[in-house]
Short mmCIF file of C-alpha atoms in Angstrom, two decimals:
data_model
loop_
_atom_site.label_atom_id
_atom_site.label_comp_id
_atom_site.label_asym_id
_atom_site.label_seq_id
_atom_site.Cartn_x
_atom_site.Cartn_y
_atom_site.Cartn_z
CA MET A 95 144.89 109.17 159.58
CA SER A 96 144.50 106.00 161.58
CA PRO A 97 140.94 104.82 162.21
CA LYS A 98 139.30 105.34 165.58
CA ARG A 99 138.51 102.31 167.78
CA ILE A 100 135.48 102.32 170.13
CA VAL A 101 136.34 101.25 173.74
CA PHE A 102 133.69 100.20 176.21
CA LYS A 103 133.59 102.07 179.39
CA LYS A 104 131.88 101.52 182.71
CA VAL A 105 132.29 103.38 186.13
CA SER A 106 131.47 102.24 189.58
CA ARG A 107 128.84 104.06 191.52
CA ASP A 108 131.41 105.49 194.05
CA LYS A 109 133.57 106.45 191.16
CA SER A 110 136.54 104.26 192.57
CA LEU A 111 136.73 102.07 189.63
CA THR A 112 136.61 102.43 185.82
CA VAL A 113 136.72 99.53 183.40
CA TYR A 114 137.79 99.79 179.75
CA MET A 115 137.34 97.08 177.29
CA ALA A 116 138.05 97.14 173.44
CA LYS A 117 135.21 94.48 172.72
CA ARG A 118 132.51 92.46 174.26
CA ASP A 119 132.40 89.50 171.92
CA PHE A 120 135.09 86.85 172.09
CA VAL A 121 135.29 84.31 169.39
CA ASP A 122 135.97 80.52 169.86
CA HIS A 123 137.97 79.38 166.97
CA CYS A 124 137.99 75.80 168.23
CA ASP A 125 141.83 75.61 168.38
CA HIS A 126 141.86 78.73 170.57
CA VAL A 127 139.57 81.45 172.08
CA ASP A 128 140.19 85.10 171.92
CA PRO A 129 141.59 86.27 175.17
CA VAL A 130 139.76 88.70 177.50
CA GLU A 131 141.83 91.89 178.14
CA GLY A 132 141.14 95.42 179.21
CA VAL A 133 142.36 98.13 181.65
CA VAL A 134 140.98 99.18 185.20
CA MET A 135 141.60 102.66 186.20
CA ILE A 136 141.36 103.43 189.94
CA ASP A 137 141.11 106.36 192.35
CA PRO A 138 143.27 105.73 195.19
CA GLN A 139 141.47 108.12 197.54
CA GLN A 140 138.19 106.32 197.02
CA LEU A 141 139.84 102.91 197.60
CA LYS A 142 140.76 103.74 201.16
CA GLY A 143 143.61 101.16 201.17
CA LYS A 144 141.62 98.30 199.60
CA LYS A 145 142.85 95.94 196.88
CA VAL A 146 141.44 95.72 193.37
CA TYR A 147 140.51 92.50 191.76
CA VAL A 148 139.13 91.46 188.40
CA MET A 149 137.00 88.36 187.92
CA LEU A 150 136.05 86.33 184.85
CA SER A 151 133.10 84.12 185.25
CA CYS A 152 130.90 81.66 183.26
CA THR A 153 127.68 80.84 184.98
CA PHE A 154 124.86 78.58 183.99
CA ARG A 155 121.50 79.83 185.27
CA TYR A 156 118.80 77.14 184.86
CA GLY A 157 116.06 78.58 186.91
CA ARG A 158 114.64 82.21 187.57
CA GLN A 159 116.06 84.17 190.52
CA ASP A 160 112.92 84.16 192.45
CA MET A 161 112.75 80.40 192.35
CA ASP A 162 115.61 80.05 194.79
CA VAL A 163 114.72 77.60 197.48
CA MET A 164 116.13 77.49 201.04
CA GLY A 165 119.09 79.52 199.96
CA VAL A 166 119.90 77.33 197.19
CA ALA A 167 120.37 79.23 193.95
CA PHE A 168 119.39 77.79 190.62
CA ARG A 169 122.76 78.64 189.07
CA ARG A 170 125.98 77.02 188.77
CA ASP A 171 129.35 78.62 188.26
CA LEU A 172 131.07 76.71 185.53
CA PHE A 173 134.23 78.71 185.64
CA VAL A 174 135.50 81.44 187.89
CA VAL A 175 139.07 82.99 188.00
CA THR A 176 139.98 86.06 190.08
CA ARG A 177 143.20 88.08 189.81
CA GLN A 178 144.46 90.95 191.76
CA VAL A 179 145.45 93.99 189.77
CA TYR A 180 146.31 96.53 192.42
CA PRO A 181 148.62 96.56 194.22
CA GLU A 182 150.44 95.06 191.33
CA LEU A 183 151.75 91.50 191.70
CA GLN A 184 153.18 91.67 188.19
CA ASP A 185 154.75 94.24 186.04
CA LYS A 186 152.25 95.88 183.60
CA SER A 187 154.15 94.82 180.65
CA GLN A 188 153.56 91.26 181.50
CA LEU A 189 149.80 91.84 181.41
CA THR A 190 149.69 94.16 178.30
CA HIS A 191 148.88 91.96 175.27
CA SER A 192 147.45 94.29 172.78
CA LYS A 193 147.89 97.78 171.25
CA VAL A 194 144.61 98.94 172.59
CA GLN A 195 145.79 98.13 176.15
CA ASP A 196 149.09 99.84 175.62
CA LYS A 197 147.38 102.96 174.27
CA LEU A 198 144.95 103.10 177.07
CA LEU A 199 147.71 102.71 179.77
CA ARG A 200 149.59 105.70 178.22
CA LYS A 201 146.46 107.81 178.00
CA LEU A 202 144.97 107.07 181.40
CA GLY A 203 148.24 107.43 183.41
CA GLU A 204 149.95 105.80 186.35
CA TYR A 205 146.64 104.58 187.97
CA ALA A 206 145.49 102.45 185.14
CA PHE A 207 146.26 98.72 185.28
CA PRO A 208 145.88 96.01 182.64
CA PHE A 209 144.03 92.71 183.16
CA PHE A 210 144.19 89.52 181.05
CA PHE A 211 142.31 86.22 181.07
CA GLU A 212 142.33 83.14 178.86
CA PHE A 213 139.28 80.81 178.48
CA PRO A 214 139.70 77.01 178.97
CA ASP A 215 138.79 74.62 176.20
CA ASN A 216 135.67 73.08 177.92
CA LEU A 217 133.37 76.15 178.41
CA PRO A 218 130.25 76.42 176.15
CA CYS A 219 129.27 79.55 174.17
CA SER A 220 126.85 82.09 175.25
CA VAL A 221 123.27 80.57 174.82
CA ALA A 222 119.80 81.46 176.44
CA LEU A 223 116.47 79.77 176.30
CA GLN A 224 113.72 82.01 175.09
CA PRO A 225 111.23 82.77 177.81
CA GLY A 226 107.60 82.55 177.31
CA PRO A 227 105.39 85.59 176.76
CA ASN A 228 104.45 85.75 180.50
CA ASP A 229 107.80 84.70 181.98
CA GLU A 230 109.48 87.25 184.22
CA GLY A 231 113.03 87.42 185.66
CA LYS A 232 116.32 86.23 184.51
CA LYS A 233 116.10 83.43 181.82
CA CYS A 234 117.92 80.10 181.62
CA ALA A 235 121.17 80.94 179.99
CA VAL A 236 124.90 80.54 179.95
CA GLU A 237 126.37 83.86 180.74
CA PHE A 238 129.88 85.24 180.83
CA GLU A 239 130.93 88.38 183.08
CA VAL A 240 133.88 90.42 183.78
CA LYS A 241 133.70 92.02 187.29
CA ALA A 242 136.04 94.42 188.77
CA PHE A 243 135.80 95.27 192.56
CA CYS A 244 137.64 96.52 195.40
CA ALA A 245 137.98 94.76 198.72
CA ASP A 246 140.46 93.64 201.48
CA GLN A 247 140.15 89.99 200.33
CA SER A 248 139.01 88.57 197.02
CA ASP A 249 136.45 86.18 198.73
CA GLU A 250 134.75 88.75 200.86
CA LYS A 251 131.18 90.31 200.17
CA VAL A 252 131.53 92.92 197.57
CA GLU A 253 129.66 96.22 197.78
CA LYS A 254 127.72 96.95 194.59
CA GLN A 255 128.73 100.60 194.76
CA SER A 256 132.32 99.55 194.57
CA SER A 257 132.25 97.23 191.73
CA VAL A 258 131.66 97.13 187.97
CA ARG A 259 130.04 94.44 185.94
CA LEU A 260 130.23 94.05 182.21
CA THR A 261 128.54 91.09 180.41
CA ILE A 262 130.47 89.62 177.59
CA ARG A 263 129.82 86.89 175.12
CA LYS A 264 131.74 83.93 173.76
CA VAL A 265 130.66 83.10 170.28
CA GLN A 266 131.51 80.96 167.31
CA PHE A 267 131.79 81.68 163.67
CA SER A 268 131.38 79.32 160.86
CA PRO A 269 134.42 77.15 159.91
CA ASP A 270 136.75 78.63 157.16
CA SER A 271 136.50 75.25 155.37
CA PRO A 272 133.09 73.76 155.55
CA GLY A 273 132.84 69.99 154.93
CA PRO A 274 131.00 68.23 151.97
CA ALA A 275 127.30 68.77 151.45
CA PRO A 276 125.37 66.05 153.60
CA VAL A 277 123.76 63.20 151.71
CA THR A 278 122.06 60.21 153.18
CA GLU A 279 119.69 57.46 151.92
CA THR A 280 117.68 54.54 153.31
CA THR A 281 115.17 51.93 152.17
CA PHE A 282 111.90 50.97 154.09
CA GLU A 283 110.39 47.51 153.63
CA PHE A 284 106.81 46.66 154.14
CA LEU A 285 104.85 43.43 154.88
CA MET A 286 103.27 41.95 151.90
CA SER A 287 105.53 44.17 149.61
CA GLU A 288 108.08 42.43 147.51
CA LYS A 289 110.14 45.62 146.72
CA PRO A 290 111.13 48.29 149.13
CA LEU A 291 110.63 52.13 149.26
CA TYR A 292 113.89 54.04 148.53
CA VAL A 293 114.53 57.62 149.99
CA LYS A 294 117.36 59.82 149.35
CA LEU A 295 117.86 63.28 151.26
CA SER A 296 120.54 65.75 150.61
CA LEU A 297 121.42 69.44 151.33
CA GLN A 298 123.13 71.80 149.02
CA LYS A 299 125.86 72.57 151.54
CA GLU A 300 126.87 71.97 155.03
CA THR A 301 126.95 75.45 156.48
CA PHE A 302 123.91 77.78 156.56
CA TYR A 303 124.12 81.34 157.94
CA HIS A 304 121.36 83.10 159.74
CA GLY A 305 118.65 84.04 157.29
CA ASP A 306 119.74 81.53 154.51
CA PRO A 307 116.99 79.24 153.30
CA VAL A 308 117.65 75.49 153.91
CA LYS A 309 117.07 73.91 150.62
CA VAL A 310 116.52 70.16 150.85
CA ASN A 311 116.35 67.89 148.03
CA VAL A 312 114.15 64.79 148.34
CA GLU A 313 114.21 61.82 146.01
CA ILE A 314 111.57 59.05 146.52
CA ASN A 315 111.56 56.05 144.45
CA ASN A 316 108.46 53.96 145.48
CA SER A 317 108.84 50.32 144.19
CA SER A 318 106.53 49.20 146.97
CA SER A 319 102.94 48.16 146.96
CA ARG A 320 102.03 51.18 149.22
CA THR A 321 101.11 54.88 148.29
CA ILE A 322 103.42 57.67 150.01
CA LYS A 323 101.37 60.74 151.07
CA ASP A 324 101.46 63.61 153.59
CA ILE A 325 104.99 64.38 152.84
CA SER A 326 106.48 66.98 155.42
CA LEU A 327 109.83 68.40 156.20
CA SER A 328 111.03 70.24 159.21
CA VAL A 329 114.25 71.79 160.63
CA GLU A 330 114.46 70.84 164.36
CA GLN A 331 116.82 72.42 166.94
CA VAL A 332 118.39 69.92 169.37
CA THR A 333 119.39 71.47 172.76
CA ASN A 334 121.38 69.20 175.15
CA VAL A 335 121.49 70.70 178.56
CA VAL A 336 124.47 69.19 180.27
CA LEU A 337 124.69 69.74 184.11
CA TYR A 338 123.79 67.08 186.67
CA SER A 339 122.26 65.01 183.90
CA ASN A 340 122.17 65.15 180.23
CA ASP A 341 118.64 66.63 179.17
CA LYS A 342 117.79 66.80 175.51
CA TYR A 343 115.04 69.21 174.06
CA ILE A 344 113.90 69.08 170.52
CA LYS A 345 111.83 71.85 168.82
CA SER A 346 110.78 72.42 165.44
CA VAL A 347 111.85 75.95 164.04
CA ALA A 348 110.77 75.56 160.44
CA LYS A 349 108.16 73.17 158.70
CA GLU A 350 106.91 72.53 155.23
CA GLU A 351 103.87 70.40 154.84
CA THR A 352 103.14 69.33 151.15
CA THR A 353 100.35 67.69 149.28
CA ASP A 354 102.68 65.50 147.25
CA VAL A 355 101.72 61.80 146.70
CA VAL A 356 104.01 59.18 145.37
CA PRO A 357 101.68 56.20 144.23
CA SER A 358 103.18 52.70 144.04
CA GLY A 359 105.41 52.25 140.98
CA THR A 360 106.32 55.96 140.77
CA SER A 361 109.17 58.45 141.87
CA LEU A 362 109.45 61.93 143.07
CA LYS A 363 112.30 64.37 142.86
CA GLN A 364 111.60 67.62 144.47
CA GLU A 365 113.55 70.50 146.20
CA TYR A 366 111.93 72.18 149.26
CA SER A 367 113.05 75.38 151.02
CA LEU A 368 112.76 75.79 154.74
CA PHE A 369 113.31 79.05 156.65
CA PRO A 370 114.57 78.53 160.26
CA LEU A 371 114.09 82.05 161.50
CA LEU A 372 113.71 83.47 165.00
CA SER A 373 111.17 85.96 163.67
CA HIS A 374 108.89 82.92 162.84
CA ASN A 375 109.31 81.54 166.38
CA LYS A 376 109.00 84.60 168.67
CA GLU A 377 106.46 83.04 171.03
CA ARG A 378 108.12 79.64 171.24
CA ARG A 379 109.22 79.12 174.95
CA GLY A 380 112.26 77.14 175.33
CA LEU A 381 114.07 77.75 172.00
CA ALA A 382 117.80 78.14 172.30
CA LEU A 383 119.01 81.57 171.15
CA ASP A 384 122.41 83.18 170.96
CA GLY A 385 123.46 85.15 174.09
CA ARG A 386 122.75 88.83 173.72
CA LEU A 387 123.84 92.11 175.30
CA LYS A 388 121.17 94.27 176.88
CA HIS A 389 118.01 94.09 174.86
CA GLU A 390 119.60 93.83 171.24
CA ASP A 391 118.21 91.49 168.59
CA THR A 392 119.58 87.97 168.38
CA ASN A 393 119.19 84.71 166.48
CA LEU A 394 118.42 81.24 166.82
CA ALA A 395 121.43 79.65 168.62
CA SER A 396 124.27 78.61 166.40
CA SER A 397 125.50 75.06 166.20
CA THR A 398 127.89 74.25 168.88
CA ILE A 399 131.48 73.13 167.71
CA VAL A 400 133.40 71.34 170.39
CA LYS A 401 136.84 69.67 170.18
CA GLN A 402 136.38 65.94 170.53
CA GLU A 403 138.86 65.53 173.19
CA VAL A 404 136.95 67.92 175.64
CA LEU A 405 133.44 66.99 174.59
CA LYS A 406 132.81 64.95 177.80
CA GLU A 407 133.96 67.92 179.90
CA VAL A 408 131.82 70.59 178.46
CA GLN A 409 128.71 71.68 180.56
CA GLY A 410 125.88 74.18 179.68
CA MET A 411 123.90 73.92 176.62
CA LEU A 412 124.95 72.33 173.39
CA VAL A 413 123.00 73.09 170.24
CA SER A 414 122.62 71.25 166.92
CA TYR A 415 120.13 70.99 164.02
CA LYS A 416 118.59 68.34 161.89
CA VAL A 417 116.34 67.97 158.82
CA VAL A 418 113.53 65.62 159.22
CA LEU A 419 111.46 64.14 156.66
CA ARG A 420 108.22 62.51 157.63
CA MET A 421 105.61 60.75 155.43
CA ILE A 422 102.80 58.26 155.59
CA ALA A 423 102.61 54.77 153.76
CA SER A 424 98.91 54.00 153.16
CA GLY A 425 97.92 50.98 155.23
CA ASP A 426 100.88 51.53 157.57
CA PRO A 427 99.87 52.43 161.22
CA GLY A 428 102.77 55.05 161.74
CA ASP A 429 104.71 57.76 160.22
CA LEU A 430 108.01 56.95 158.33
CA VAL A 431 110.60 59.29 159.79
CA PHE A 432 113.92 60.06 158.06
CA GLU A 433 116.49 62.39 159.50
CA GLU A 434 119.51 64.09 158.08
CA PHE A 435 121.67 66.11 160.39
CA LYS A 436 123.10 69.61 159.31
CA ARG A 437 124.61 72.66 160.84
CA VAL A 438 123.63 76.23 161.04
CA TYR A 439 126.59 78.55 161.77
CA LEU A 440 126.80 81.98 162.95
CA LYS A 441 128.71 84.27 160.37
CA GLY A 442 128.97 87.40 162.32
CA VAL A 443 127.73 89.28 165.47
CA ILE A 444 126.50 92.83 165.22
CA GLY A 445 125.70 94.32 168.63
CA ASP A 446 124.61 97.41 170.30
CA ASP A 447 124.77 98.21 173.96
CA ASP A 448 123.68 100.73 176.40
CA ASP A 449 127.08 101.02 178.28
CA SER A 450 129.11 104.04 177.18
CA ALA A 451 131.77 103.75 174.70
CA THR A 452 134.74 106.09 174.10
CA GLU A 453 137.20 106.46 171.20
CA ALA A 454 140.88 105.28 171.77
#
């Protein structure tokens, strides 16, 4: 007996259109992205001679909807492509790319039509900034949507009752072959001190999944004349918002403050564990989170992986993480700051949604 497959289904208010999709999460594998495919079933009597179109869009919303000023919306379409599915411009077989589509077409009959889209290389993944406790309205986010509608022309105003909108996500999983564990080291020299302070920072691995503790190995060899104290480590999220300008936001998502002291002429070797979890940062406004469907749980945003050749073309929000070591040298006016970059990857997406699902 073959396993049953869940298919997402959504119907327009006037019953003229019904959209079926086998999934709502599409994985960016770096060298390619899963295509967006589905089936639209129409009611010719309800259409009244109008055409049927399907649109795939990627939108960057950088302000609440109620903040629109003088008709200028705080949003930008990063990618929009619209295709006519009825009347047919291509044979159904040319737009049928999966067994699920083929099965749905056979099951739904002559008034079912397939659609198929491919993502370009330079689109960001689904990311949203966490709103504050008192914030209302739509949040700042990169959002993807599939929209089916009927109209005489694709660019005319669409009636809500004759359209179907389905939010989808573009996500990234961790690399199949992670790189070597990050290691870095440096020395600090002080005035009136003959020998330097040596610091080495290393991680056990490059890839961390959501929920994993980030274990940091710290090695300090203090040959200087200063005493090192107030040692602290933190995992910081770096969000580059790339639109008209390149803005950078850095927020700590996990921190460990210690009472360890390294007097002159001594050394320290210690492992510290940090826990960068959203559950510890629920009230932090402006943290980047993975995009979500409806009101399901989500995570801190996964690190963005972009092909080098399209990096300059990507707009939206790009996320990375770094481990930062801070300490104070007695008699020195400021903190000593030492950084080591690392990545936190998303291993899997488990979602729930309010839109109805059927079995194919």
